[in-house]
Every structure is written in structure tokens, then in C-alpha cells.
Amino acid sequence: MKSKKRKGSKTDPGTRSRTNAPLAQRIALWISAFIILGLTVMIVVALSEKASKPPPRIPTEPVELRSTDWIKGAKDARVVLIEYSDFQCPSCARYHPVIQKLLAEFGDRIRFAYRHFPLRQHSHADEAARAAEAAGQQGKFWEMYDLIFDGQTTWDNLPEAQETFTGYARQLGLDMNRFKSDMDSAEVRKRVEEDRRSGSRLYLEGTPTFFLNGVAIQNPQGYDEFRNIIEQAIHQAG
Amino acid sequence: MNSGTSSSRRSIRPDRRIAVAILVLSLVGFADSAYLTVKHFTGGPLNCSVFHECEKVTTSPYATVGGVPLALLGASYYLVVFLLTMAYVDLGKSGLLRWTSRLTLVGFLASIYFVYLQLFVIRAICPYCMISAATSTLLFGLGLIVLFGGRTFRNG
């Protein structure tokens, strides 16, 4: 082995001077190394904190319900929650049970609307949105919405998700021929596209984005935080 | 670092230059993985961004091993490489640099696997993960030079 040859001198000439360097110099070397590491950590933490607080949105008109929205909850409730969401977004799927729980608790005091904002990087997101809309044409939008979100992990990584969605349609007892033709219809495409465009006009930075009484809110971390925000809004609405 | 003094000599010794390059690269890799680690634990903004698809990778089941985020393992790896190389710069024991070089193979193989996962399994690219793949590949390249390249390391 080559290393055998080197047995006599384990120290490289290039760095030998270092071994004999005064202690103060060696201490300075290590202190500077740890200062560099410490600074790196501080910069990294500062950057990630900055990134987690999105810049204030460009002020827009209050986001209001439209006649074409899919709405759940109390018809005359003054508190309105609108979600822009993507069926293939893992975070959106994480908020799905949170929304279900909120509606179970406040369903008589709030209105909830779901709008599509399929992101480019999610290859099945648009198809999923159209599947929900096509089910909506037969009055089963929310049922399909639940199935698609609950099953996200099963269809997310499939090369084709169409079969999964038609499977859901069958499960819901939909007219299959109509469902399939509706999924590709101009009407359904237009509905999804209009939602997406309205989101773009609001300069959405991601999904999900929630608008409470027309104003964008920071995504609450967990159910309790969301619940508090809703409760406060209900109080304010009197 | 001492590269300043060596530049006053006729030629900069390649081992010293390589040590400095390893220090810089491992620091970049460390900063990158540390960023992902902090993101992992603070949760960050809980959403999918319009601008990138990082969250699809970093929230995938492959992002943790037995509950430990890969980003944390990556940060530890780069930290070990950095400290070992610092020890080499301090003590001048070339064995330390050779052990560091062997260690870079681990980082390189892990990176190949992670790039494979991103391209073929998760089907999404996380830019921060690709930066890490790049630094660990470059570190491996430097490791090869240390182990098999330059005369300096064999004949001293």
C-alpha cells in the first residue's frame, strides 16, 4: 500500500508549519472556524424566518363570493371563508380535515367556498379539479372533493390519475358517461380556469390561501389557531 | 486560512488549496442543509408555492429516516467534513484529509440516491436538495484527487 511508504512522515510538508504554530495562532484558527459556523447558522435561521413570513400582499379588492362558487355552511352567515386550493398540494390535503372540523363546529355561522388554483408542478391537479367540477354537474361536488383529498397519497404518484377519479365517480353512483364527457367539457374547463385566473389576479403565492371576510389571512398552524381566528371573526360580525 | 501566506511562495501547494476548497464546499453544503433542517422543524409557511416545488420533496415520506429529517443528517455530514478538514489544517496530519476523502463517498452515494428519488419517484425537483447534491459531488471529486491524484499526497 502506498500509505506504508509514508509511515515515517505522517505530516504533510505543506501543513507541517501549522503543527509547530504557536498555540495562540491555533486557537485563533479554531475560533475563526467556529465564528464562521456560528455566523452561517445565524444567517440560515434569519433567512428561513424571513421566508416564512410572506411579504404583505398587494392590496386588492375584498374577495367576495360569486354565484358560481361551491359553497358550504349557513346561507346567510356573515362570516365568509374562501379557500384557493390545489387537490394535489400536500398542504391543502392537510387543511382538508381542518376545514371539515371547522364546518362541523361553525357550519351554522360561517360560509365556506372552495376555489381551484391548480399549480403547474402538480401534474394531476387540473384533472382533479375537473373531476370535482364534473361531479358537481351531478350535484356531488363536495363528495368528490372529500374523496380526492382523502385519496391524495394514493393517486399523487401515479403516472395517470384518470382511472382513480372515475373510480371515485363510480363510488358516488354518478352517471359515468356524463361524468367522463363533463370532465373534458368546455364548461368544466372554463370553471376551473376562471377560478385559477381569479387567483392569479390576487397575486396568490401558493396554496392553500384563505380569505376571511375578503381579506387574506396567514395560514393558521393547526386547528386551534384556525378556530380562534374564525371565532374572533364571528364575534366581530356580531 | 493560510492560503494567503502560501500565495507568497512560488506555487500554492495543491493539498492546501484542496483543503480550503473542501472547507468552502462543506460550508456551503452545511448552510444549505441547515436551511432545510430549520424549515423542517419550524414548518415554515404551510403551503405549496407558485414559484417552486420544493415542498413536494421536503414533505415526501422520503424526507425523513426513522423520524430524523435527511436535512439534519446532511447538515451533520457537512459539519463532520468541515471539522475534519479544519483538524487537518491545524494538525497537518494527512491521514485526516484521507479519511475525510473516504467519507465523501458516503455523501456522494447518498446524493445519487436522492437525485434518483427526486427524478423518478417523487417526480419533483427541490433546488436546495440539488445544491446539496452538487456540493457533495464536488467534495467527492476533491476526495478522489486527495486519494488518487496529485503527487503531493503520495510522496509528500
Coordinates of C-alpha atoms in Angstrom, one line a residue:
Chain A
M1 CA 0.0 0.0 0.0
K2 CA 1.1 3.5 -0.7
S3 CA 0.4 4.6 2.8
K4 CA 3.1 2.2 4.1
K5 CA 5.7 4.4 2.4
R6 CA 4.6 7.3 4.3
K7 CA 4.9 5.7 7.7
G8 CA 7.9 7.8 8.6
S9 CA 6.2 11.1 8.0
K10 CA 2.5 11.4 8.8
T11 CA 2.6 15.1 8.4
D12 CA 2.4 16.8 5.1
P13 CA 5.2 19.3 4.5
G14 CA 2.5 21.7 3.3
T15 CA 1.0 21.9 6.7
R16 CA 3.9 21.0 8.9
S17 CA 4.4 24.6 9.9
R18 CA 0.9 24.6 11.3
T19 CA 1.7 21.8 13.8
N20 CA 4.5 23.9 15.2
A21 CA 2.4 27.1 15.0
P22 CA 2.1 28.9 18.3
L23 CA -0.8 27.9 20.4
A24 CA -2.4 31.4 20.1
Q25 CA -2.4 31.0 16.4
R26 CA -4.0 27.6 16.5
I27 CA -6.6 28.9 19.0
A28 CA -7.3 31.8 16.6
L29 CA -7.7 29.3 13.7
W30 CA -10.4 27.3 15.6
I31 CA -12.1 30.3 17.0
S32 CA -12.5 31.8 13.5
A33 CA -13.8 28.4 12.2
F34 CA -16.5 28.4 14.9
I35 CA -17.3 32.0 14.3
I36 CA -17.8 31.2 10.6
L37 CA -20.0 28.2 11.5
G38 CA -22.0 30.3 14.0
L39 CA -22.5 33.1 11.5
T40 CA -23.6 30.6 8.9
V41 CA -26.2 29.1 11.3
M42 CA -27.4 32.6 12.3
I43 CA -27.8 33.7 8.6
V44 CA -29.6 30.5 7.8
V45 CA -32.1 30.9 10.7
A46 CA -32.6 34.6 9.8
L47 CA -33.2 33.7 6.2
S48 CA -35.7 30.9 6.9
E49 CA -37.6 33.1 9.3
K50 CA -37.8 35.8 6.7
A51 CA -39.0 33.3 4.1
S52 CA -41.7 32.0 6.4
K53 CA -43.3 35.5 6.7
P54 CA -44.6 36.3 3.2
P55 CA -44.5 40.0 2.3
P56 CA -47.7 41.8 2.7
R57 CA -50.0 41.2 -0.3
I58 CA -50.6 43.9 -2.8
P59 CA -53.9 45.4 -1.6
T60 CA -56.8 44.2 -3.7
E61 CA -60.5 44.5 -3.6
P62 CA -62.0 42.4 -0.9
V63 CA -62.5 38.9 -2.2
E64 CA -66.2 38.2 -2.4
L65 CA -68.4 35.2 -3.1
R66 CA -69.5 34.7 -6.7
S67 CA -72.7 33.0 -7.9
T68 CA -70.5 30.3 -9.5
D69 CA -68.8 29.3 -6.2
W70 CA -69.2 26.0 -4.5
I71 CA -70.4 27.0 -1.0
K72 CA -70.9 25.1 2.2
G73 CA -72.3 26.2 5.5
A74 CA -75.0 28.7 6.5
K75 CA -76.6 30.5 3.6
D76 CA -76.9 33.9 5.4
A77 CA -73.8 33.7 7.5
R78 CA -71.9 37.0 7.7
V79 CA -68.5 35.3 8.1
V80 CA -67.2 34.1 4.8
L81 CA -64.1 31.9 4.3
I82 CA -62.8 31.4 0.8
E83 CA -60.1 28.9 0.1
Y84 CA -57.9 28.8 -3.0
S85 CA -56.6 25.3 -3.2
D86 CA -55.0 22.6 -5.2
F87 CA -56.1 19.0 -4.9
Q88 CA -52.6 17.7 -5.3
C89 CA -50.9 20.0 -2.9
P90 CA -49.9 18.1 0.3
S91 CA -50.5 21.2 2.5
C92 CA -54.0 21.6 1.1
A93 CA -54.7 18.0 1.9
R94 CA -53.5 18.6 5.4
Y95 CA -56.0 21.5 5.7
H96 CA -58.9 19.4 4.4
P97 CA -59.7 17.7 7.8
V98 CA -59.2 21.1 9.5
I99 CA -61.9 22.6 7.2
Q100 CA -64.2 19.7 7.8
K101 CA -63.8 20.1 11.6
L102 CA -64.4 23.9 11.3
L103 CA -67.6 23.3 9.3
A104 CA -68.8 20.7 11.8
E105 CA -68.3 23.3 14.6
F106 CA -69.2 26.6 12.9
G107 CA -71.2 25.3 9.9
D108 CA -74.3 27.3 11.1
R109 CA -72.3 30.5 11.5
I110 CA -70.0 30.6 8.5
R111 CA -69.9 30.1 4.8
F112 CA -67.1 28.3 3.1
A113 CA -66.2 28.4 -0.6
Y114 CA -63.7 26.3 -2.4
R115 CA -61.9 27.7 -5.4
H116 CA -59.4 25.9 -7.7
F117 CA -55.9 27.1 -8.0
P118 CA -54.1 24.1 -9.6
L119 CA -50.3 24.7 -9.6
R120 CA -48.1 23.9 -12.6
Q121 CA -45.9 21.5 -10.7
H122 CA -48.8 19.2 -9.8
S123 CA -49.4 17.2 -12.9
H124 CA -52.9 15.8 -11.8
A125 CA -54.1 19.0 -10.1
D126 CA -56.1 20.3 -13.0
E127 CA -57.6 16.9 -13.8
A128 CA -58.6 16.6 -10.1
A129 CA -60.2 20.0 -10.2
R130 CA -62.2 19.0 -13.4
A131 CA -63.2 15.7 -11.7
A132 CA -64.7 17.6 -8.8
E133 CA -66.4 20.0 -11.2
A134 CA -67.8 17.2 -13.3
A135 CA -69.1 15.6 -10.1
G136 CA -70.6 19.0 -9.2
Q137 CA -72.5 18.9 -12.5
Q138 CA -74.4 16.0 -11.0
G139 CA -74.7 17.6 -7.6
K140 CA -71.8 15.7 -5.9
F141 CA -69.0 18.3 -5.8
W142 CA -68.3 18.1 -2.1
E143 CA -68.5 14.3 -2.0
M144 CA -65.9 14.2 -4.8
Y145 CA -63.8 16.9 -3.1
D146 CA -63.7 14.7 0.1
L147 CA -62.7 11.6 -1.9
I148 CA -60.0 13.4 -3.9
F149 CA -58.4 14.9 -0.8
D150 CA -58.6 11.7 1.3
G151 CA -57.1 9.7 -1.5
Q152 CA -54.4 12.2 -2.4
T153 CA -51.5 10.0 -1.3
T154 CA -52.8 7.1 -3.4
W155 CA -53.1 8.9 -6.8
D156 CA -50.5 11.6 -6.3
N157 CA -47.6 9.5 -7.6
L158 CA -49.5 7.6 -10.3
P159 CA -48.5 8.4 -13.9
E160 CA -52.2 8.6 -14.7
A161 CA -54.9 9.6 -12.2
Q162 CA -57.9 9.5 -14.5
E163 CA -58.8 6.0 -13.5
T164 CA -58.7 6.8 -9.9
F165 CA -61.1 9.7 -10.4
T166 CA -63.5 7.7 -12.5
G167 CA -63.4 5.1 -9.7
Y168 CA -64.5 7.8 -7.3
A169 CA -67.3 8.8 -9.6
R170 CA -68.5 5.2 -9.8
Q171 CA -68.3 5.0 -6.0
L172 CA -70.6 8.1 -5.8
G173 CA -73.0 6.5 -8.2
L174 CA -72.6 9.1 -10.9
D175 CA -73.7 8.7 -14.5
M176 CA -70.4 7.6 -15.8
N177 CA -70.8 8.7 -19.4
R178 CA -71.9 12.1 -18.4
F179 CA -69.1 12.4 -15.9
K180 CA -66.4 11.5 -18.4
S181 CA -67.7 13.9 -21.0
D182 CA -68.2 16.6 -18.4
M183 CA -64.6 16.3 -17.3
D184 CA -63.4 17.3 -20.7
S185 CA -66.2 19.7 -21.5
A186 CA -65.6 23.4 -22.2
E187 CA -67.9 24.4 -19.4
V188 CA -66.0 22.5 -16.7
R189 CA -62.6 23.7 -18.1
K190 CA -63.9 27.2 -18.1
R191 CA -65.0 27.0 -14.4
V192 CA -61.6 25.7 -13.3
E193 CA -59.8 28.3 -15.5
E194 CA -61.9 31.1 -14.1
D195 CA -61.0 30.2 -10.5
R196 CA -57.3 29.9 -11.4
R197 CA -57.4 33.3 -13.2
S198 CA -59.1 35.0 -10.3
G199 CA -56.4 33.6 -8.0
S200 CA -53.7 35.0 -10.3
R201 CA -55.3 38.4 -10.2
L202 CA -55.0 38.2 -6.4
Y203 CA -51.2 37.5 -6.8
L204 CA -51.5 34.2 -4.8
E205 CA -48.1 32.9 -3.9
G206 CA -49.2 29.4 -3.1
T207 CA -51.9 27.1 -1.9
P208 CA -53.8 26.9 0.2
T209 CA -54.6 30.6 0.6
F210 CA -57.5 31.6 2.8
F211 CA -59.6 34.8 2.6
L212 CA -61.6 35.5 5.7
N213 CA -64.3 38.1 5.0
G214 CA -62.5 39.2 1.9
V215 CA -59.0 39.6 3.4
A216 CA -56.1 37.2 3.0
I217 CA -55.0 35.6 6.3
Q218 CA -51.7 34.0 7.2
N219 CA -52.2 30.2 7.1
P220 CA -53.1 29.1 10.7
Q221 CA -50.8 26.4 12.1
G222 CA -53.2 23.7 13.2
Y223 CA -56.9 23.5 14.1
D224 CA -56.9 25.5 17.3
E225 CA -55.3 28.6 15.7
F226 CA -57.8 28.4 12.9
R227 CA -60.7 28.0 15.3
N228 CA -59.6 31.1 17.2
I229 CA -59.4 33.2 14.1
I230 CA -62.9 32.1 13.0
E231 CA -64.3 32.7 16.5
Q232 CA -62.9 36.2 16.5
A233 CA -64.4 36.9 13.1
I234 CA -67.8 35.6 14.3
H235 CA -67.6 37.9 17.3
Q236 CA -66.7 40.9 15.2
A237 CA -69.6 40.2 12.9
G238 CA -71.8 40.3 15.9
Chain B
M1 CA -7.0 30.4 6.4
N2 CA -3.4 30.2 5.4
S3 CA -3.8 30.4 1.7
G4 CA -2.6 34.0 2.0
T5 CA 0.8 33.1 3.1
S6 CA 1.2 30.3 0.6
S7 CA 0.4 32.6 -2.3
S8 CA 3.6 34.5 -1.5
R9 CA 5.5 31.3 -2.2
R10 CA 6.4 30.2 -5.7
S11 CA 3.4 27.9 -6.0
I12 CA 0.4 27.2 -3.9
R13 CA 0.5 23.6 -2.6
P14 CA -2.4 21.7 -4.0
D15 CA -3.2 19.9 -0.7
R16 CA -3.7 23.3 1.0
R17 CA -5.8 24.5 -1.9
I18 CA -7.9 21.3 -1.8
A19 CA -8.3 21.7 2.0
V20 CA -9.6 25.2 1.5
A21 CA -11.9 24.1 -1.3
I22 CA -13.3 21.3 0.9
L23 CA -13.8 23.8 3.7
V24 CA -15.7 26.2 1.4
L25 CA -17.8 23.4 -0.2
S26 CA -18.7 21.8 3.1
L27 CA -19.7 25.2 4.5
V28 CA -22.0 25.7 1.5
G29 CA -23.5 22.3 1.9
F30 CA -23.8 22.9 5.7
A31 CA -25.7 26.2 5.2
D32 CA -27.9 24.6 2.6
S33 CA -28.9 21.5 4.7
A34 CA -29.2 23.7 7.8
Y35 CA -31.7 25.8 6.0
L36 CA -33.8 22.8 5.1
T37 CA -33.5 21.5 8.6
V38 CA -34.7 24.7 10.1
K39 CA -37.5 24.7 7.6
H40 CA -38.4 21.2 8.6
F41 CA -38.7 22.0 12.2
T42 CA -40.3 25.4 12.1
G43 CA -42.8 24.2 9.5
G44 CA -42.3 27.4 7.5
P45 CA -45.3 28.7 5.6
L46 CA -47.6 25.7 5.4
N47 CA -48.3 25.9 1.7
C48 CA -47.4 24.9 -1.8
S49 CA -45.7 27.7 -3.6
V50 CA -46.4 29.0 -7.0
F51 CA -42.7 29.6 -7.5
H52 CA -41.1 26.3 -6.7
E53 CA -41.9 22.7 -6.0
C54 CA -39.6 22.2 -3.0
E55 CA -42.3 21.3 -0.6
K56 CA -43.3 18.3 -2.6
V57 CA -39.9 16.8 -2.0
T58 CA -39.3 18.0 1.5
T59 CA -42.8 16.9 2.7
S60 CA -42.4 13.5 1.0
P61 CA -42.1 10.3 3.1
Y62 CA -38.5 10.1 1.8
A63 CA -37.6 13.3 3.6
T64 CA -37.1 11.5 6.9
V65 CA -35.4 8.3 8.0
G66 CA -36.8 6.9 11.2
G67 CA -38.2 10.3 12.1
V68 CA -34.9 12.1 11.6
P69 CA -35.0 14.6 8.7
L70 CA -32.5 13.9 6.0
A71 CA -31.6 17.6 6.0
L72 CA -30.3 17.2 9.6
L73 CA -28.2 14.1 8.5
G74 CA -26.9 16.2 5.6
A75 CA -26.0 19.1 7.9
S76 CA -24.2 16.8 10.3
Y77 CA -22.3 15.2 7.4
Y78 CA -21.1 18.5 6.1
L79 CA -20.2 19.6 9.6
V80 CA -18.1 16.5 10.2
V81 CA -16.3 17.1 6.8
F82 CA -15.7 20.7 7.8
L83 CA -14.3 19.9 11.2
L84 CA -12.1 17.0 10.0
T85 CA -10.7 19.3 7.3
M86 CA -10.1 22.0 9.9
A87 CA -8.3 19.5 12.1
Y88 CA -6.1 18.6 9.1
V89 CA -5.3 22.3 8.5
D90 CA -4.5 22.6 12.2
L91 CA -2.5 19.4 12.8
G92 CA -1.3 18.7 9.3
K93 CA -1.9 15.0 9.6
S94 CA -2.6 13.9 6.1
G95 CA -4.5 10.9 7.4
L96 CA -7.2 13.2 8.5
L97 CA -7.6 14.5 4.9
R98 CA -7.6 11.0 3.5
W99 CA -10.4 9.9 6.0
T100 CA -12.4 13.0 5.0
S101 CA -12.0 12.0 1.4
R102 CA -13.2 8.4 2.1
L103 CA -16.2 9.9 3.9
T104 CA -17.1 12.0 0.8
L105 CA -18.0 8.7 -0.9
V106 CA -20.9 8.3 1.5
G107 CA -22.2 11.7 0.8
F108 CA -21.8 11.2 -3.0
L109 CA -23.7 7.8 -2.9
A110 CA -26.5 9.3 -0.8
S111 CA -26.8 12.2 -3.2
I112 CA -27.1 9.8 -6.2
Y113 CA -29.9 8.0 -4.4
F114 CA -31.7 11.3 -3.5
V115 CA -31.4 12.7 -7.1
Y116 CA -32.8 9.4 -8.3
L117 CA -35.7 9.7 -5.9
Q118 CA -36.4 13.3 -7.0
L119 CA -36.3 12.4 -10.7
F120 CA -38.1 9.1 -10.8
V121 CA -40.0 8.5 -7.6
I122 CA -41.2 11.9 -6.3
R123 CA -41.0 13.4 -9.8
A124 CA -40.2 16.9 -8.4
I125 CA -37.0 18.7 -8.1
C126 CA -36.1 20.5 -4.9
P127 CA -33.5 23.2 -5.7
Y128 CA -32.0 23.1 -2.2
C129 CA -31.6 19.4 -2.5
M130 CA -29.9 19.7 -5.8
I131 CA -27.4 22.3 -4.4
S132 CA -26.5 19.7 -1.8
A133 CA -26.1 17.0 -4.5
A134 CA -23.8 19.4 -6.3
T135 CA -21.6 20.1 -3.3
S136 CA -21.3 16.5 -2.2
T137 CA -20.4 15.5 -5.8
L138 CA -17.7 18.2 -5.9
L139 CA -16.5 17.1 -2.5
F140 CA -16.2 13.5 -3.8
G141 CA -14.3 14.8 -6.8
L142 CA -11.8 16.5 -4.4
G143 CA -11.7 13.4 -2.3
L144 CA -10.7 11.4 -5.4
I145 CA -7.9 13.9 -6.1
V146 CA -6.7 13.6 -2.5
L147 CA -6.8 9.8 -2.6
F148 CA -5.5 9.0 -6.1
G149 CA -4.4 12.3 -7.7
G150 CA -1.7 14.7 -7.1
R151 CA 1.9 13.6 -6.3
T152 CA 1.9 15.7 -3.2
F153 CA -0.3 13.3 -1.3
R154 CA 1.7 10.2 -2.1
N155 CA 5.2 11.3 -1.9
G156 CA 4.8 14.2 0.4

